[in-house]
Amino acid sequence: MATPHLLYVTPEGEIEEATDLQALSFGDIPLTEADLIPLPDGVTLSMMPDRLAVGLKSSGGLEVLSSESGWAVAALLPIGYMRTLLPAYEKVPDTEPLPFFGYSAVASVDGEIYVAAIKTDDPYKWHPRSFSRQKLERQVKLKQKALPNNRLVAQHAHCVLDYSCPTASNLFLSRWEMGIAVSPSCNATCVGCISEQEEEDLISPQDRLTFVPTVDEIVEVALPHLLHAEEAIVSFGQGCEGEPLLQWPRIEKAIKALRAKTNHGVININTNGSKPRWLQHLYDAGLDTIRVSTISGHPETYEAYYRPKGYVFADVIESLKRARADGLYTSINLLSFPGMIDREREVEALIKFVRETDLQLIQLRNLNIDPEVLLPRMPALKSMGEALGLQKMLEILRKEVPEVKLGNFSRPIQRVRRSVDATDAKVNVEVGVGERRESASSARPSLPVID
Ligand code: SF4
């Protein structure tokens, strides 16, 4: 097994290798080749501002490179890959928190760049290569010309051109999962919120939406997508907004208006799941799938991160249970932070949560945050037991809750409303282009098993 060597960025911006120093992960733990995979396509290598590179000498001591020679470097992974270890670094005292990115440990192995990650889904639909800038600029202009007064078109054009947001891009490319932002406000104050930060020295990477779209504005962009897009998903709840549930009456009207016009495609909500009774209105209106954001199955960890206003973790569980009972396809957006979510208490709590909610899919999301911003605001890691490692955590999940899927993004899965009896309500159907199965009350449909 080759020894992974330290990588660093020179002041000139070159990536260099220190062949006399072993690479480390956060907490100064030596990296081994078994922790690493070759750098996948679509990765961005990022210099970590005011973070000095640190490596392990063959003598066993640590060596911190001077700022003249080099800064720490990390990988930012594309969707489809789960980060397993954070990078090691030495913070220059009294410097700013790191920008909100998902920093992953890297190293050089036999002269090649490797990263601490595992592939957890097919990145095709999210890969930067699937989003031609030229084509997007053209499509944005066309849509803005066609719908000059639609504020959602203007908002998501900003998200495409300034943030390269895939779900905003799909609105203009008329395919796959498109996003619709509806809520300027939120009833949580997440430590890592990417659209609004209350603490002075923390800068959210995206601007929060400033208006509430009308039902007509929503339907104007969503209906053509449901009717014509390939594997169409319309998703309420985007990174550039607060909590969509705070606008549930408008979403309810929009869903009813859309379903009055078409049965095509999938209507999804990405939410913090805070209000089960509000969500029930959306289930009744025809919502197909729900993705609830969480960092943990344990109430203490959840509430430390989400800092909820006017709801508790039990409400989140209730929202998922009701969705499952109503036949929606249910998933969580599990904010993944190595060294915390893989601790014994967290893994046990996650398994209990998955079983209690009869969850169908865990979407793994690398949490974009500075470790030294997150950890001081969370319960002590020691109180959560030993860290098992994310690879081990996934193995345990596959063994303990084999029925739950693991992946990185939502599936175009419609729910079937059956009027027969409740037990049938739990059949979900993977949707091809434009297909929607009405109620097949006669017999359970011989549909492909979703694997
Ligand atoms: S639920 Fe979303 S919008 Fe609300 S604080 Fe958390 S990350 Fe931000």
XYZ file of C-alpha atoms and ligand atoms in Angstrom:
459
model
C 0.000 0.000 0.000
C 1.447 3.327 -1.040
C 1.622 6.149 1.547
C -0.675 9.024 0.576
C 1.370 12.232 0.442
C 0.342 15.704 1.459
C -0.938 18.042 -1.256
C -0.879 21.817 -0.944
C -1.481 24.936 -3.031
C 1.446 27.257 -3.654
C 0.974 31.067 -3.490
C 1.014 30.884 -7.333
C -2.024 28.577 -7.211
C -0.174 25.385 -8.222
C -1.073 22.063 -6.611
C 2.133 20.510 -5.250
C 3.001 17.262 -3.443
C 5.162 16.975 -0.306
C 6.662 13.493 -0.794
C 8.213 13.547 2.673
C 4.909 14.134 4.456
C 1.956 11.755 4.874
C -1.450 13.306 4.235
C -3.853 13.701 7.169
C -7.582 14.092 7.692
C -9.349 16.429 10.161
C -8.101 15.776 13.685
C -4.649 14.980 12.235
C -5.490 11.345 11.499
C -3.099 9.795 8.929
C -4.779 8.975 5.612
C -4.316 5.492 4.155
C -4.809 4.356 0.580
C -7.919 2.414 1.746
C -9.590 5.738 2.629
C -9.206 7.112 -0.865
C -10.505 6.846 -4.432
C -9.042 8.381 -7.603
C -10.352 11.910 -8.100
C -13.671 11.533 -9.962
C -14.641 13.674 -12.906
C -16.441 16.918 -12.031
C -14.469 17.653 -8.825
C -13.297 21.178 -8.013
C -10.010 21.472 -6.101
C -10.181 24.409 -3.704
C -7.511 26.269 -1.754
C -8.643 26.668 1.889
C -8.190 30.372 2.719
C -5.973 31.094 5.769
C -5.599 27.351 6.406
C -1.988 26.094 6.352
C -1.191 22.630 5.016
C -0.122 20.060 7.630
C 1.399 16.634 7.156
C 2.952 13.769 9.136
C 6.725 13.318 9.114
C 8.226 9.828 8.967
C 9.515 10.574 12.493
C 5.898 10.817 13.622
C 5.806 14.561 14.252
C 3.482 16.996 12.471
C 4.853 19.581 10.026
C 2.871 22.715 9.204
C 3.906 24.361 5.951
C 4.531 28.106 6.069
C 2.179 30.405 4.155
C 5.126 31.228 1.857
C 5.228 27.590 0.726
C 1.649 26.497 0.773
C -2.011 26.472 1.847
C -4.250 23.530 2.553
C -6.233 22.142 -0.400
C -9.569 20.295 -0.462
C -11.865 18.714 -3.024
C -15.449 19.859 -3.621
C -17.315 16.785 -4.859
C -20.083 16.641 -7.479
C -23.481 15.240 -6.469
C -23.220 11.452 -6.705
C -20.241 11.205 -4.331
C -20.239 11.139 -0.541
C -17.315 12.693 1.291
C -15.913 10.323 3.962
C -13.212 12.465 5.607
C -12.582 16.191 6.115
C -9.191 17.731 5.313
C -6.602 18.503 7.980
C -5.239 22.044 8.212
C -3.767 24.587 10.605
C -5.931 27.682 10.934
C -4.117 31.035 10.940
C -5.287 32.655 14.198
C -8.009 35.349 14.100
C -8.964 34.654 10.493
C -12.448 34.401 8.919
C -14.563 31.247 8.902
C -14.249 29.206 5.733
C -16.842 29.802 2.978
C -19.776 27.358 2.962
C -18.376 24.497 0.885
C -18.184 20.715 1.404
C -14.418 20.318 1.950
C -13.131 16.750 1.391
C -9.670 15.396 2.258
C -7.273 14.826 -0.671
C -3.825 13.278 -1.061
C -1.341 12.172 -3.684
C -0.897 8.431 -4.292
C 1.811 7.466 -6.751
C 1.669 10.976 -8.163
C -2.096 10.920 -8.761
C -4.664 12.971 -6.852
C -7.025 10.937 -4.658
C -9.963 11.973 -2.473
C -11.668 10.571 0.634
C -15.053 9.747 -0.890
C -17.351 6.982 -2.069
C -19.650 6.919 -5.084
C -23.262 6.796 -3.873
C -25.296 7.539 -7.007
C -25.123 8.088 -10.782
C -23.969 11.735 -11.094
C -25.009 12.014 -14.764
C -27.993 14.353 -14.254
C -26.025 16.637 -11.919
C -22.630 16.605 -13.568
C -21.399 20.067 -14.714
C -20.976 18.500 -18.174
C -24.770 18.121 -18.429
C -25.224 21.888 -18.169
C -23.807 23.675 -21.234
C -23.333 27.343 -20.296
C -23.870 28.492 -23.855
C -27.128 26.564 -24.219
C -28.316 27.823 -20.827
C -27.671 31.477 -21.655
C -29.661 31.012 -24.855
C -32.570 29.242 -23.124
C -32.676 31.816 -20.322
C -32.998 34.631 -22.851
C -35.795 32.775 -24.688
C -37.766 32.089 -21.490
C -37.316 35.655 -20.222
C -38.588 36.954 -23.581
C -41.569 34.577 -23.456
C -42.426 35.328 -19.797
C -41.079 38.863 -19.160
C -43.276 39.489 -16.102
C -42.802 36.171 -14.365
C -40.633 36.854 -11.284
C -39.812 33.155 -10.902
C -38.178 33.167 -14.322
C -36.091 36.178 -13.253
C -35.208 34.586 -9.883
C -34.123 31.258 -11.347
C -32.273 32.941 -14.223
C -30.180 34.571 -11.471
C -29.686 31.119 -9.846
C -28.533 29.653 -13.190
C -26.200 32.446 -14.238
C -24.749 33.268 -10.777
C -24.829 29.920 -8.920
C -24.967 27.319 -11.771
C -27.881 25.728 -9.919
C -28.884 22.405 -11.616
C -32.589 22.487 -10.650
C -32.947 26.118 -11.772
C -31.160 25.177 -15.015
C -33.627 22.365 -15.682
C -36.454 24.927 -15.666
C -34.842 26.489 -18.732
C -33.743 23.170 -20.273
C -37.204 21.630 -19.743
C -36.024 18.288 -18.362
C -35.570 16.299 -15.145
C -35.950 17.972 -11.729
C -36.736 21.698 -11.817
C -36.902 23.942 -8.750
C -39.504 26.522 -7.746
C -38.725 28.846 -4.848
C -41.733 30.283 -3.014
C -40.764 31.374 0.512
C -38.628 34.340 1.676
C -38.951 33.296 5.333
C -38.178 30.244 7.435
C -39.168 28.741 10.797
C -35.697 27.327 11.451
C -32.249 28.945 11.779
C -29.893 26.229 10.604
C -26.252 26.608 11.577
C -25.320 26.009 7.929
C -28.130 27.862 6.154
C -26.912 28.738 2.653
C -29.472 31.461 1.992
C -29.513 33.444 5.224
C -27.065 33.708 8.108
C -27.831 35.668 11.291
C -24.325 35.595 12.769
C -22.191 38.567 11.710
C -19.070 36.775 10.528
C -20.950 34.038 8.633
C -21.772 34.868 4.992
C -24.456 32.778 3.260
C -23.340 31.875 -0.294
C -26.751 32.594 -1.825
C -29.217 35.488 -1.676
C -32.561 34.640 -0.069
C -35.669 34.980 -2.248
C -37.393 38.339 -1.635
C -40.948 37.750 -2.918
C -43.785 35.198 -2.776
C -44.753 34.116 -6.299
C -48.430 34.063 -7.251
C -50.204 30.810 -8.084
C -50.301 31.956 -11.721
C -46.540 32.565 -11.777
C -45.983 29.057 -10.337
C -48.349 27.342 -12.768
C -46.922 29.295 -15.724
C -43.474 27.746 -15.250
C -44.478 24.379 -13.731
C -47.226 23.260 -16.143
C -45.086 23.170 -19.323
C -42.448 21.266 -17.368
C -44.888 18.604 -16.140
C -46.384 18.283 -19.613
C -43.241 18.160 -21.736
C -40.082 17.576 -19.697
C -38.236 14.251 -19.691
C -38.678 12.493 -16.323
C -40.300 15.642 -15.024
C -40.140 16.590 -11.370
C -41.333 19.990 -10.098
C -39.757 20.602 -6.694
C -40.874 23.211 -4.200
C -38.151 24.036 -1.635
C -34.827 25.301 -3.013
C -31.518 26.483 -1.571
C -32.276 30.102 -2.390
C -35.377 30.305 -0.209
C -36.587 29.769 3.347
C -39.102 27.072 4.273
C -41.713 26.462 1.504
C -44.276 25.200 4.020
C -44.745 28.758 5.248
C -46.481 29.298 1.888
C -48.555 26.063 1.993
C -51.888 27.664 0.982
C -50.291 28.953 -2.238
C -48.565 25.647 -2.960
C -51.859 23.811 -2.307
C -53.675 26.004 -4.851
C -50.841 25.534 -7.356
C -50.848 21.728 -7.011
C -54.628 21.631 -7.478
C -54.379 23.913 -10.512
C -51.626 21.775 -12.039
C -53.373 18.461 -11.383
C -56.585 19.890 -12.835
C -54.634 20.291 -16.094
C -52.372 17.230 -16.167
C -51.451 13.965 -14.492
C -48.002 14.005 -15.995
C -44.780 14.234 -14.028
C -44.063 14.376 -10.339
C -44.711 17.140 -7.811
C -42.229 17.110 -4.926
C -41.474 19.235 -1.891
C -38.108 19.677 -0.185
C -38.955 20.784 3.324
C -37.871 20.788 6.945
C -41.080 18.823 7.650
C -41.960 21.106 10.543
C -45.769 21.266 10.138
C -47.522 17.904 9.608
C -51.013 19.421 9.421
C -49.960 21.965 6.774
C -48.277 19.198 4.804
C -51.456 17.136 5.031
C -53.184 19.768 2.881
C -50.503 19.257 0.220
C -50.802 15.464 0.426
C -54.561 15.831 -0.053
C -53.996 18.210 -2.988
C -51.921 15.608 -4.842
C -48.269 15.969 -3.823
C -46.325 12.895 -5.016
C -43.072 12.891 -3.097
C -41.534 14.570 -0.073
C -37.907 15.049 0.931
C -37.348 16.141 4.519
C -34.038 17.731 5.471
C -32.314 16.415 8.595
C -28.818 16.011 10.035
C -29.773 13.336 12.525
C -32.399 10.901 13.829
C -31.671 12.179 17.349
C -33.716 15.133 18.664
C -30.787 16.749 20.542
C -28.548 16.794 17.455
C -31.442 17.844 15.202
C -32.498 20.761 17.392
C -28.913 21.928 17.941
C -28.445 22.246 14.168
C -31.897 23.403 12.972
C -32.661 25.674 15.955
C -36.363 25.289 15.144
C -38.893 28.084 15.828
C -42.323 26.796 16.797
C -41.836 23.109 16.090
C -39.983 20.082 17.467
C -38.337 16.953 16.036
C -41.461 14.893 16.741
C -43.317 17.050 14.193
C -40.786 16.059 11.533
C -41.394 12.375 12.279
C -45.174 12.916 12.165
C -44.914 14.596 8.737
C -43.097 11.590 7.251
C -45.434 9.055 8.846
C -48.490 10.841 7.439
C -46.871 11.024 3.992
C -46.147 7.307 4.046
C -49.692 6.514 5.171
C -50.976 8.540 2.228
C -48.813 6.693 -0.286
C -46.291 9.435 -1.020
C -42.698 8.436 -1.786
C -40.692 9.594 1.203
C -37.025 10.489 1.543
C -34.691 12.474 3.773
C -31.915 14.822 2.740
C -29.351 13.594 5.272
C -26.783 16.338 5.855
C -23.582 14.358 6.004
C -20.689 15.456 8.223
C -17.916 12.865 8.755
C -16.956 12.321 12.367
C -20.433 13.302 13.609
C -23.301 11.539 11.783
C -21.325 8.259 11.845
C -21.064 8.210 15.659
C -22.688 5.245 17.459
C -25.572 7.224 18.995
C -26.315 8.922 15.671
C -26.336 5.686 13.677
C -28.656 3.996 16.205
C -30.974 7.012 16.194
C -31.005 7.117 12.387
C -31.992 3.441 12.160
C -34.794 3.999 14.707
C -35.952 7.080 12.746
C -35.957 5.199 9.426
C -37.969 2.329 10.919
C -40.431 4.581 12.736
C -41.173 6.621 9.592
C -41.006 3.617 7.208
C -38.747 5.786 5.084
C -37.987 4.785 1.481
C -34.864 6.711 0.482
C -31.929 8.375 2.246
C -30.392 11.092 0.087
C -26.837 11.721 1.290
C -25.809 15.391 1.108
C -22.286 16.577 1.925
C -22.813 19.394 4.423
C -21.213 22.616 3.205
C -19.753 24.187 6.313
C -16.556 25.099 8.162
C -15.951 22.355 10.784
C -14.983 25.052 13.292
C -18.320 26.770 12.750
C -20.420 23.614 13.060
C -18.817 21.604 15.872
C -18.851 24.257 18.641
C -22.609 24.668 18.023
C -23.393 20.922 18.239
C -23.569 18.520 21.209
C -20.135 17.275 22.287
C -18.947 14.568 19.898
C -17.851 12.472 22.895
C -21.496 12.297 24.035
C -22.330 10.584 20.742
C -20.003 7.583 21.181
C -17.241 6.418 18.853
C -17.035 7.511 15.190
C -17.560 4.389 13.073
C -16.638 5.923 9.720
C -19.134 6.744 6.947
C -18.319 3.624 4.944
C -19.144 1.527 8.028
C -22.283 3.559 8.677
C -23.588 2.774 5.172
C -22.805 -0.924 5.651
C -24.774 -0.937 8.915
C -27.723 0.849 7.261
C -27.738 -1.655 4.393
C -27.792 -4.493 6.942
C -30.234 -3.055 9.494
C -32.700 -1.316 7.138
C -32.164 -3.012 3.757
C -35.528 -1.784 2.447
C -34.421 1.857 2.507
C -32.568 3.088 -0.563
C -29.365 5.097 -0.426
C -28.630 7.725 -3.050
C -28.096 11.431 -3.620
C -31.187 12.844 -5.320
C -34.948 12.573 -5.780
C -36.514 10.022 -8.081
C -39.356 10.722 -10.507
C -41.715 8.528 -8.506
C -45.426 9.189 -8.502
C -47.762 7.992 -5.882
C -50.825 6.003 -6.826
C -53.992 7.056 -5.137
C -56.041 3.965 -4.675
C -59.568 4.198 -3.474
C -59.651 0.462 -2.658
C -58.081 0.108 0.805
C -55.237 1.621 2.751
C -52.850 -1.299 2.405
C -52.464 -0.734 -1.332
C -51.642 2.907 -0.850
C -47.962 2.091 -0.365
C -47.202 1.147 -3.955
C -45.017 3.744 -5.676
C -44.448 3.731 -9.390
C -41.254 4.831 -11.127
C -42.353 7.214 -13.829
C -41.228 7.210 -17.442
C -41.876 10.260 -19.613
C -45.459 11.523 -19.103
C -46.807 8.222 -17.722
C -49.169 8.390 -14.781
C -51.004 5.351 -13.577
C -54.594 6.042 -12.513
C -55.951 3.690 -9.887
C -55.502 0.029 -10.813
C -57.933 -1.247 -8.248
C -58.502 -4.617 -9.933
C -55.178 -6.195 -9.141
C -51.773 -5.114 -7.957
C -50.029 -3.914 -11.169
C -47.132 -6.064 -12.456
C -44.774 -3.145 -12.399
C -40.979 -3.243 -12.429
C -39.605 -3.590 -8.894
C -37.913 -0.312 -7.973
C -34.402 -1.285 -6.974
S -34.587 25.104 6.815
Fe -33.483 25.779 4.956
S -33.927 27.940 4.706
Fe -34.504 27.344 6.807
S -32.724 27.908 8.027
Fe -32.552 25.753 7.445
S -31.336 25.752 5.537
Fe -32.072 27.821 5.878
